[in-house]
Short mmCIF file of C-alpha atoms in Angstrom, two decimals:
data_model
loop_
_atom_site.label_atom_id
_atom_site.label_comp_id
_atom_site.label_asym_id
_atom_site.label_seq_id
_atom_site.Cartn_x
_atom_site.Cartn_y
_atom_site.Cartn_z
CA MET A 6 83.76 104.71 109.17
CA SER A 7 81.53 103.87 106.24
CA SER A 8 79.98 100.44 105.75
CA ARG A 9 82.11 100.00 102.62
CA ARG A 10 85.29 100.59 104.61
CA ARG A 11 84.31 97.95 107.14
CA GLY A 12 83.70 95.33 104.47
CA ALA A 13 86.77 93.09 104.27
CA VAL A 14 87.59 93.13 107.94
CA ALA A 15 83.95 92.41 108.75
CA VAL A 16 84.03 89.44 106.39
CA LEU A 17 87.22 87.94 107.77
CA LEU A 18 87.01 89.10 111.35
CA ALA A 19 83.29 89.19 112.07
CA GLY A 20 80.38 86.83 111.69
CA ALA A 21 83.01 84.19 112.27
CA VAL A 22 80.88 81.71 114.13
CA ALA A 23 79.91 80.47 110.70
CA ALA A 24 83.58 80.18 109.85
CA GLY A 25 83.83 77.40 112.39
CA ALA A 26 82.48 75.18 109.62
CA VAL A 27 85.37 76.31 107.45
CA THR A 28 88.08 75.79 110.09
CA LEU A 29 91.53 75.17 108.64
CA THR A 30 90.42 73.91 105.26
CA ALA A 31 88.80 76.97 103.76
CA CYS A 32 90.31 78.16 100.52
CA GLY A 33 87.28 79.21 98.55
CA SER A 34 83.54 79.08 98.43
CA GLY A 35 83.54 75.55 97.05
CA GLU A 36 85.67 74.19 99.87
CA ALA A 37 83.70 76.16 102.45
CA ALA A 38 80.50 74.60 101.16
CA ALA A 39 82.04 71.13 101.26
CA ALA A 40 83.20 71.64 104.82
CA SER A 41 79.72 72.70 105.91
CA SER A 42 77.96 69.87 104.07
CA GLY A 43 79.16 67.03 106.26
CA GLU A 44 82.49 66.09 104.73
CA THR A 45 84.72 64.16 107.14
CA ALA A 46 87.66 65.58 109.06
CA GLY A 47 89.99 63.34 107.07
CA GLU A 48 88.64 64.66 103.79
CA ARG A 49 88.89 68.23 105.03
CA SER A 50 92.51 67.72 106.08
CA GLN A 51 93.39 67.19 102.45
CA ALA A 52 91.97 70.54 101.41
CA ARG A 53 94.28 73.48 100.88
CA ARG A 54 94.54 76.00 103.70
CA LEU A 55 94.40 79.75 103.28
CA ALA A 56 97.32 81.07 101.26
CA LEU A 57 98.66 84.43 100.25
CA PRO A 58 98.78 85.13 96.49
CA ALA A 59 102.00 83.87 94.93
CA PRO A 60 104.65 86.57 94.35
CA THR A 61 105.08 87.71 90.77
CA GLY A 62 108.85 88.25 90.75
CA ALA A 63 111.75 85.96 89.91
CA HIS A 64 113.42 85.82 93.32
CA ALA A 65 112.70 83.60 96.29
CA VAL A 66 111.89 85.62 99.41
CA GLY A 67 113.75 85.51 102.70
CA ARG A 68 112.79 87.03 106.02
CA SER A 69 114.45 87.96 109.27
CA SER A 70 113.32 89.99 112.26
CA LEU A 71 114.78 92.94 114.14
CA HIS A 72 113.92 94.29 117.57
CA LEU A 73 114.78 97.98 117.69
CA VAL A 74 114.72 100.25 120.74
CA ASP A 75 114.78 104.04 120.51
CA ASN A 76 116.32 105.04 123.81
CA ASN A 77 115.77 108.72 123.04
CA ARG A 78 111.99 108.39 123.15
CA ARG A 79 109.58 107.07 125.74
CA ASP A 80 106.64 105.01 124.55
CA PRO A 81 103.76 107.45 124.00
CA TRP A 82 101.02 104.98 124.94
CA VAL A 83 102.58 103.24 127.94
CA PRO A 84 105.21 105.63 129.36
CA LYS A 85 106.01 103.31 132.25
CA ALA A 86 107.15 100.69 129.71
CA GLY A 87 110.20 102.85 129.01
CA ALA A 88 111.86 103.38 125.65
CA ARG A 89 109.96 103.13 122.38
CA GLU A 90 110.19 99.63 120.89
CA LEU A 91 109.64 98.41 117.35
CA MET A 92 109.63 95.05 115.63
CA VAL A 93 110.76 95.05 112.01
CA SER A 94 110.23 92.18 109.57
CA MET A 95 112.87 92.32 106.85
CA TYR A 96 111.91 90.76 103.50
CA TYR A 97 114.64 90.40 100.89
CA PRO A 98 115.52 88.66 97.61
CA ALA A 99 116.91 85.20 98.36
CA TYR A 100 118.51 82.41 96.39
CA ARG A 101 116.18 79.79 95.00
CA PRO A 102 117.94 76.40 95.18
CA ALA A 103 117.84 74.64 91.83
CA ARG A 104 117.10 71.11 93.02
CA LYS A 105 115.37 71.47 96.37
CA PRO A 106 112.81 73.74 98.02
CA ALA A 107 114.10 76.94 99.57
CA GLY A 108 112.88 75.63 102.91
CA THR A 109 109.68 75.57 104.94
CA PRO A 110 107.54 78.66 104.42
CA ALA A 111 107.70 81.07 107.34
CA PRO A 112 104.58 81.33 109.51
CA TYR A 113 102.12 84.08 108.70
CA MET A 114 101.40 84.76 112.35
CA SER A 115 101.75 82.79 115.56
CA THR A 116 98.65 81.10 116.88
CA ALA A 117 98.92 83.16 120.05
CA GLY A 118 99.30 86.33 117.99
CA ALA A 119 96.28 85.48 115.84
CA ARG A 120 94.27 84.73 118.97
CA ALA A 121 95.16 88.12 120.47
CA PHE A 122 94.31 89.91 117.22
CA LEU A 123 90.94 88.19 116.89
CA LYS A 124 90.14 88.86 120.54
CA GLU A 125 90.88 92.54 120.09
CA MET A 126 88.47 92.54 117.16
CA GLU A 127 85.91 90.64 119.28
CA VAL A 128 85.68 87.80 116.77
CA GLU A 129 84.90 84.17 117.56
CA LEU A 130 87.12 82.66 114.89
CA PRO A 131 89.56 79.78 115.48
CA ALA A 132 93.01 81.36 115.60
CA ASP A 133 94.40 78.59 113.39
CA VAL A 134 92.36 79.83 110.44
CA LEU A 135 94.49 82.95 110.36
CA SER A 136 97.80 81.73 111.78
CA SER A 137 98.08 78.78 109.39
CA THR A 138 97.86 80.96 106.28
CA ARG A 139 100.55 79.83 103.86
CA THR A 140 103.22 82.37 103.02
CA HIS A 141 105.85 82.34 100.26
CA THR A 142 108.65 83.51 102.55
CA PHE A 143 111.51 81.46 103.95
CA GLU A 144 112.90 82.37 107.35
CA GLY A 145 116.63 83.07 107.26
CA ALA A 146 117.06 82.11 103.59
CA LYS A 147 120.40 83.02 102.01
CA ALA A 148 120.26 86.51 100.56
CA ARG A 149 121.13 87.13 96.95
CA SER A 150 124.23 89.13 96.17
CA GLY A 151 123.97 92.75 95.05
CA THR A 152 122.15 95.82 96.31
CA PHE A 153 118.45 96.57 96.12
CA PRO A 154 116.12 99.51 96.76
CA LEU A 155 114.57 99.71 100.23
CA VAL A 156 110.84 100.14 100.89
CA VAL A 157 109.67 100.79 104.47
CA LEU A 158 106.02 99.91 105.15
CA SER A 159 103.75 100.72 108.10
CA PRO A 160 100.40 98.95 108.71
CA GLY A 161 97.06 100.40 109.67
CA PHE A 162 95.98 101.13 113.23
CA ARG A 163 95.10 98.01 115.25
CA THR A 164 96.37 95.68 112.52
CA PRO A 165 99.77 93.99 112.78
CA GLY A 166 102.41 94.29 110.09
CA ALA A 167 101.65 90.69 109.11
CA THR A 168 98.64 92.02 107.19
CA LEU A 169 101.06 93.56 104.66
CA THR A 170 102.94 90.28 104.11
CA GLY A 171 101.57 89.71 100.62
CA LEU A 172 102.72 93.10 99.37
CA ALA A 173 106.11 92.72 101.07
CA GLU A 174 106.64 89.28 99.54
CA ASP A 175 105.78 90.48 96.07
CA LEU A 176 108.13 93.46 96.26
CA ALA A 177 110.97 91.32 97.59
CA SER A 178 110.44 88.80 94.79
CA ARG A 179 110.81 91.70 92.33
CA GLY A 180 114.13 92.80 93.79
CA TYR A 181 113.42 95.03 96.79
CA VAL A 182 114.37 94.93 100.43
CA VAL A 183 111.20 95.58 102.42
CA ALA A 184 111.01 96.58 106.09
CA VAL A 185 107.55 96.09 107.63
CA VAL A 186 107.36 97.93 110.94
CA ASP A 187 105.27 96.94 113.96
CA HIS A 188 104.78 99.79 116.42
CA ALA A 189 104.53 98.78 120.09
CA TYR A 190 101.09 98.98 121.71
CA GLU A 191 99.38 100.04 118.45
CA ALA A 192 98.16 96.62 117.31
CA ALA A 193 97.21 93.31 118.84
CA GLY A 194 99.10 90.10 118.17
CA VAL A 195 102.71 91.32 117.97
CA ALA A 196 105.30 89.71 120.25
CA PHE A 197 108.29 91.62 121.62
CA PRO A 198 111.38 89.96 123.15
CA GLY A 199 111.07 89.66 126.91
CA ARG A 200 107.55 91.10 126.88
CA GLY A 201 105.50 88.59 124.94
CA ILE A 202 102.48 89.76 122.99
CA LEU A 203 101.80 93.37 123.88
CA PRO A 204 98.24 94.65 124.23
CA CYS A 205 96.90 97.32 121.90
CA ALA A 206 97.06 100.07 124.51
CA ALA A 207 96.33 102.69 121.87
CA CYS A 208 93.11 100.99 120.77
CA GLY A 209 90.19 103.16 121.72
CA LYS A 210 92.43 106.18 122.29
CA ILE A 211 92.82 107.48 118.73
CA GLY A 212 90.23 110.00 117.61
CA PRO A 213 90.02 113.36 115.85
CA THR A 214 92.32 115.04 118.37
CA THR A 215 94.80 112.20 118.77
CA PHE A 216 95.20 110.94 115.19
CA ARG A 217 97.74 113.58 114.25
CA PRO A 218 100.12 112.95 117.18
CA ALA A 219 99.75 109.20 116.59
CA ALA A 220 100.75 109.57 112.93
CA GLU A 221 103.60 111.94 113.79
CA GLY A 222 104.82 109.48 116.41
CA ARG A 223 104.83 106.72 113.83
CA ALA A 224 106.70 109.00 111.44
CA LYS A 225 109.44 109.27 114.06
CA ASP A 226 109.40 105.47 114.30
CA LEU A 227 109.89 105.13 110.54
CA ARG A 228 112.73 107.62 110.44
CA PHE A 229 114.40 105.83 113.35
CA VAL A 230 114.11 102.50 111.53
CA LEU A 231 115.68 104.07 108.45
CA ASP A 232 118.48 105.53 110.56
CA ARG A 233 119.29 102.10 111.94
CA LEU A 234 119.03 100.22 108.67
CA VAL A 235 121.30 102.52 106.66
CA GLY A 236 123.54 103.66 109.50
CA LYS A 237 127.18 102.71 109.97
CA ALA A 238 126.40 100.09 112.60
CA SER A 239 123.20 98.55 111.24
CA PRO A 240 121.78 95.78 113.43
CA TRP A 241 120.65 93.86 110.35
CA LYS A 242 123.25 91.35 109.24
CA ASP A 243 122.26 91.75 105.58
CA ALA A 244 122.30 95.55 105.58
CA GLY A 245 124.76 95.45 102.67
CA LEU A 246 121.81 94.53 100.45
CA ILE A 247 120.34 98.02 100.83
CA ASP A 248 121.04 100.68 98.23
CA LYS A 249 120.97 103.76 100.48
CA ARG A 250 120.34 106.05 97.51
CA ARG A 251 117.05 104.36 96.63
CA VAL A 252 114.62 104.49 99.56
CA ALA A 253 110.82 104.74 99.59
CA MET A 254 108.09 104.57 102.22
CA GLY A 255 104.47 103.53 102.17
CA GLY A 256 101.67 102.43 104.41
CA HIS A 257 98.02 101.64 104.89
CA SER A 258 95.60 103.88 106.79
CA LEU A 259 97.46 105.32 109.81
CA GLY A 260 100.60 103.81 108.27
CA GLY A 261 100.00 105.77 105.07
CA ALA A 262 99.64 108.97 107.04
CA ALA A 263 102.87 108.19 108.89
CA ALA A 264 104.76 107.41 105.68
CA ALA A 265 103.77 110.77 104.18
CA ALA A 266 104.73 112.63 107.35
CA ALA A 267 108.08 110.83 107.58
CA MET A 268 108.86 111.49 103.93
CA ALA A 269 108.05 115.19 104.33
CA ASP A 270 110.71 115.45 107.05
CA ASP A 271 113.32 113.15 105.51
CA PRO A 272 114.97 113.93 102.15
CA ARG A 273 116.46 110.43 102.04
CA VAL A 274 113.02 109.10 101.08
CA ARG A 275 112.70 109.44 97.32
CA ALA A 276 109.10 108.29 96.83
CA GLY A 277 106.00 107.54 98.90
CA VAL A 278 102.65 105.75 98.84
CA ASN A 279 99.57 106.38 100.95
CA MET A 280 97.02 103.56 100.77
CA ASP A 281 93.65 104.83 102.00
CA GLY A 282 95.02 106.86 104.90
CA PRO A 283 94.35 110.50 105.83
CA PHE A 284 97.10 113.07 105.64
CA VAL A 285 97.76 114.47 109.09
CA ASP A 286 98.53 117.97 107.86
CA SER A 287 98.44 119.78 104.55
CA GLY A 288 102.02 120.73 105.35
CA ASP A 289 102.96 117.16 104.44
CA ALA A 290 102.87 118.15 100.78
CA SER A 291 105.05 121.23 101.15
CA GLY A 292 107.85 119.10 102.57
CA LEU A 293 107.95 116.57 99.73
CA SER A 294 110.16 118.80 97.56
CA GLY A 295 108.75 117.62 94.26
CA ARG A 296 109.32 113.94 95.01
CA PRO A 297 106.95 111.32 93.50
CA PHE A 298 103.86 110.41 95.50
CA LEU A 299 101.09 107.87 94.89
CA MET A 300 97.68 108.21 96.54
CA MET A 301 95.65 105.02 96.25
CA GLY A 302 92.30 104.75 98.02
CA THR A 303 88.70 103.63 98.01
CA GLU A 304 86.20 105.23 95.69
CA ALA A 305 83.71 105.59 98.54
CA ASP A 306 85.90 107.66 100.87
CA HIS A 307 88.81 108.96 98.81
CA SER A 308 87.31 110.38 95.65
CA PRO A 309 87.68 114.16 95.21
CA GLY A 310 85.31 115.94 97.55
CA GLY A 311 84.88 112.73 99.57
CA GLU A 312 84.79 112.01 103.26
CA ASP A 313 88.53 112.59 103.71
CA GLY A 314 89.13 116.16 102.61
CA SER A 315 92.86 115.99 103.38
CA TRP A 316 93.44 114.32 100.01
CA ASP A 317 92.02 117.30 98.11
CA VAL A 318 94.25 119.70 100.06
CA VAL A 319 97.44 117.67 99.66
CA TRP A 320 96.84 116.93 95.98
CA LYS A 321 96.87 120.62 95.14
CA ARG A 322 100.18 121.09 96.93
CA LEU A 323 102.06 118.14 95.49
CA GLU A 324 104.58 119.56 93.03
CA GLY A 325 106.24 116.47 91.59
CA TRP A 326 105.05 113.31 89.83
CA LYS A 327 101.72 112.37 91.38
CA ARG A 328 98.76 110.10 90.83
CA TRP A 329 95.45 109.86 92.69
CA LEU A 330 93.87 106.46 92.10
CA THR A 331 90.60 105.12 93.48
CA LEU A 332 89.35 101.54 93.36
CA SER A 333 85.65 101.01 92.71
CA GLY A 334 84.01 98.48 94.98
CA ALA A 335 86.99 98.44 97.36
CA ASP A 336 86.74 98.76 101.12
CA HIS A 337 89.32 100.11 103.53
CA PHE A 338 91.13 96.78 103.91
CA ALA A 339 91.33 96.03 100.18
CA PHE A 340 95.01 97.05 100.29
CA THR A 341 95.90 94.38 102.88
CA ASP A 342 95.98 90.59 103.09
CA LEU A 343 92.56 90.60 104.74
CA ALA A 344 90.95 91.07 101.31
CA PRO A 345 92.30 87.96 99.51
CA LEU A 346 91.97 85.85 102.66
CA ALA A 347 88.32 86.81 102.97
CA GLY A 348 87.87 85.89 99.32
CA GLN A 349 89.32 82.45 99.92
CA LEU A 350 86.77 81.95 102.67
CA GLY A 351 84.12 82.42 100.00
CA GLU A 352 83.04 85.68 101.59
CA ASP A 353 83.67 88.29 98.91
CA ASP A 354 81.08 91.05 98.85
CA PRO A 355 79.09 90.24 95.67
CA GLU A 356 78.76 93.99 95.01
CA GLY A 357 82.35 94.81 95.87
CA LEU A 358 85.84 94.26 94.54
CA PRO A 359 86.90 90.58 94.89
CA GLY A 360 89.73 90.10 97.36
CA GLN A 361 92.10 88.42 94.92
CA ARG A 362 91.56 91.21 92.43
CA ALA A 363 92.16 93.86 95.10
CA ALA A 364 95.46 92.18 96.00
CA GLY A 365 96.52 92.07 92.35
CA ILE A 366 95.77 95.73 91.76
CA THR A 367 97.57 96.80 94.94
CA ARG A 368 100.68 94.79 94.07
CA ASP A 369 100.71 95.82 90.41
CA PHE A 370 100.38 99.55 90.99
CA ALA A 371 102.59 99.77 94.08
CA GLY A 372 105.27 97.68 92.40
CA ALA A 373 105.11 99.69 89.18
CA PHE A 374 105.36 102.94 91.15
CA PHE A 375 108.50 101.83 92.96
CA ASP A 376 109.95 100.40 89.74
CA GLU A 377 109.45 103.69 87.94
CA HIS A 378 110.83 105.97 90.64
CA LEU A 379 113.51 103.85 92.29
CA ARG A 380 114.69 101.84 89.28
CA HIS A 381 113.81 104.12 86.34
CA ARG A 382 111.74 101.40 84.70
CA ARG A 383 109.13 103.18 82.64
CA THR A 384 105.64 101.69 82.84
CA PRO A 385 102.46 102.56 80.91
CA LEU A 386 100.36 101.59 83.93
CA PHE A 387 100.14 105.20 85.10
CA ASP A 388 99.36 106.71 81.69
CA GLY A 389 95.65 106.64 82.44
CA PRO A 390 92.56 104.42 82.65
CA SER A 391 92.76 101.11 80.82
CA ALA A 392 90.53 98.20 79.90
CA ALA A 393 92.91 95.92 81.80
CA ASN A 394 92.12 97.71 85.06
CA PRO A 395 88.55 98.99 84.79
CA GLU A 396 88.22 99.24 88.59
CA VAL A 397 90.99 101.85 88.79
CA ALA A 398 89.96 105.48 88.28
CA PHE A 399 92.53 108.22 87.70
CA GLN A 400 91.32 111.28 89.58
CA HIS A 401 92.20 114.72 88.18
CA ALA A 402 93.41 112.97 85.01
CA SER A 403 93.14 116.16 83.00
CA GLY A 404 96.09 117.60 84.90
CA LYS A 405 98.15 114.44 84.65
CA ALA A 406 100.23 115.33 81.61
CA ALA A 407 101.84 118.33 83.23
CA LYS A 408 102.70 116.33 86.34
CA GLY A 409 103.28 112.87 84.92
CA ALA A 410 106.28 110.92 83.79
#
């Protein structure tokens, strides 16, 4: 992994002894400096805590959780654990009460979960710094009436689905149902009913020979989640919100690879997004049947001819609407919450893409992609490079017109 790819996670999850001075009050370089310059605990308690960027849509955001068990598959990492288990966080458009708050924002992550995650990453950071991050989601909020497109998201390897909360919130606020999937034993910090927080048994086991089966296993997870959500006996009480004809998948890193593989095998998925993840097989493209696909990655590793050659192979085989975007100055975690949270700690790489800006680009382009292909809302955002987004490069732009909208 290149030094650029390690950037955001290194900022937030490493060198964190210094973050002890920031504790729960960090929300930017100014506050971090104040906290380290002798300000009192009482003064620090008044400072804002870490917060996810506010959603851009008109709807309030609700959330509920599902525990799903695939009794037809044994867990690939811990076979003795039995059937494959998944936790799914469902984000959805909710009513916004006119004269009172929608409720108390849902927690970003439990303190125990944050502690397990940080321990896995070997970081000496107070768990509260991460767990107390303010979200814009309300647990169990009343769902709006109507039906909405469904987007299924899968996180990167070792990172819990919570790291995609900001993107999920923004999509839900714009009128999507979003299912963020946590895959058992593939990340630290995720609790399962009756089992507590499961260890990342897969950590240290994924390499060149095991990445493909890991991604294909996740693809089966995603298809199983879709089966349950749109099936006749859905376990989600608000399943009526889902428009079964408008389904998309996306993911970050290993999750992006899994989303592409699942889409290739499942014609129900109308559009897909891979955020800085390899493709597990060039055959992924041949199974997409001309459906829209967005490839969005770092300039360092996912430019044409870059470190990950799978993008070059798949690009040539994609037959439908397609875009290959790279973000200059971005690291591997720029597409997750870790980027804006690191920025709020005053730890943006001065030579890289600021975390808040990375979050804005990710939300804008992912949201516009889903709007265009699930809701037929034409956007100029994909027409080509623009002064409004100078960090975003359109690779193979000369061939865009024949493939574009």
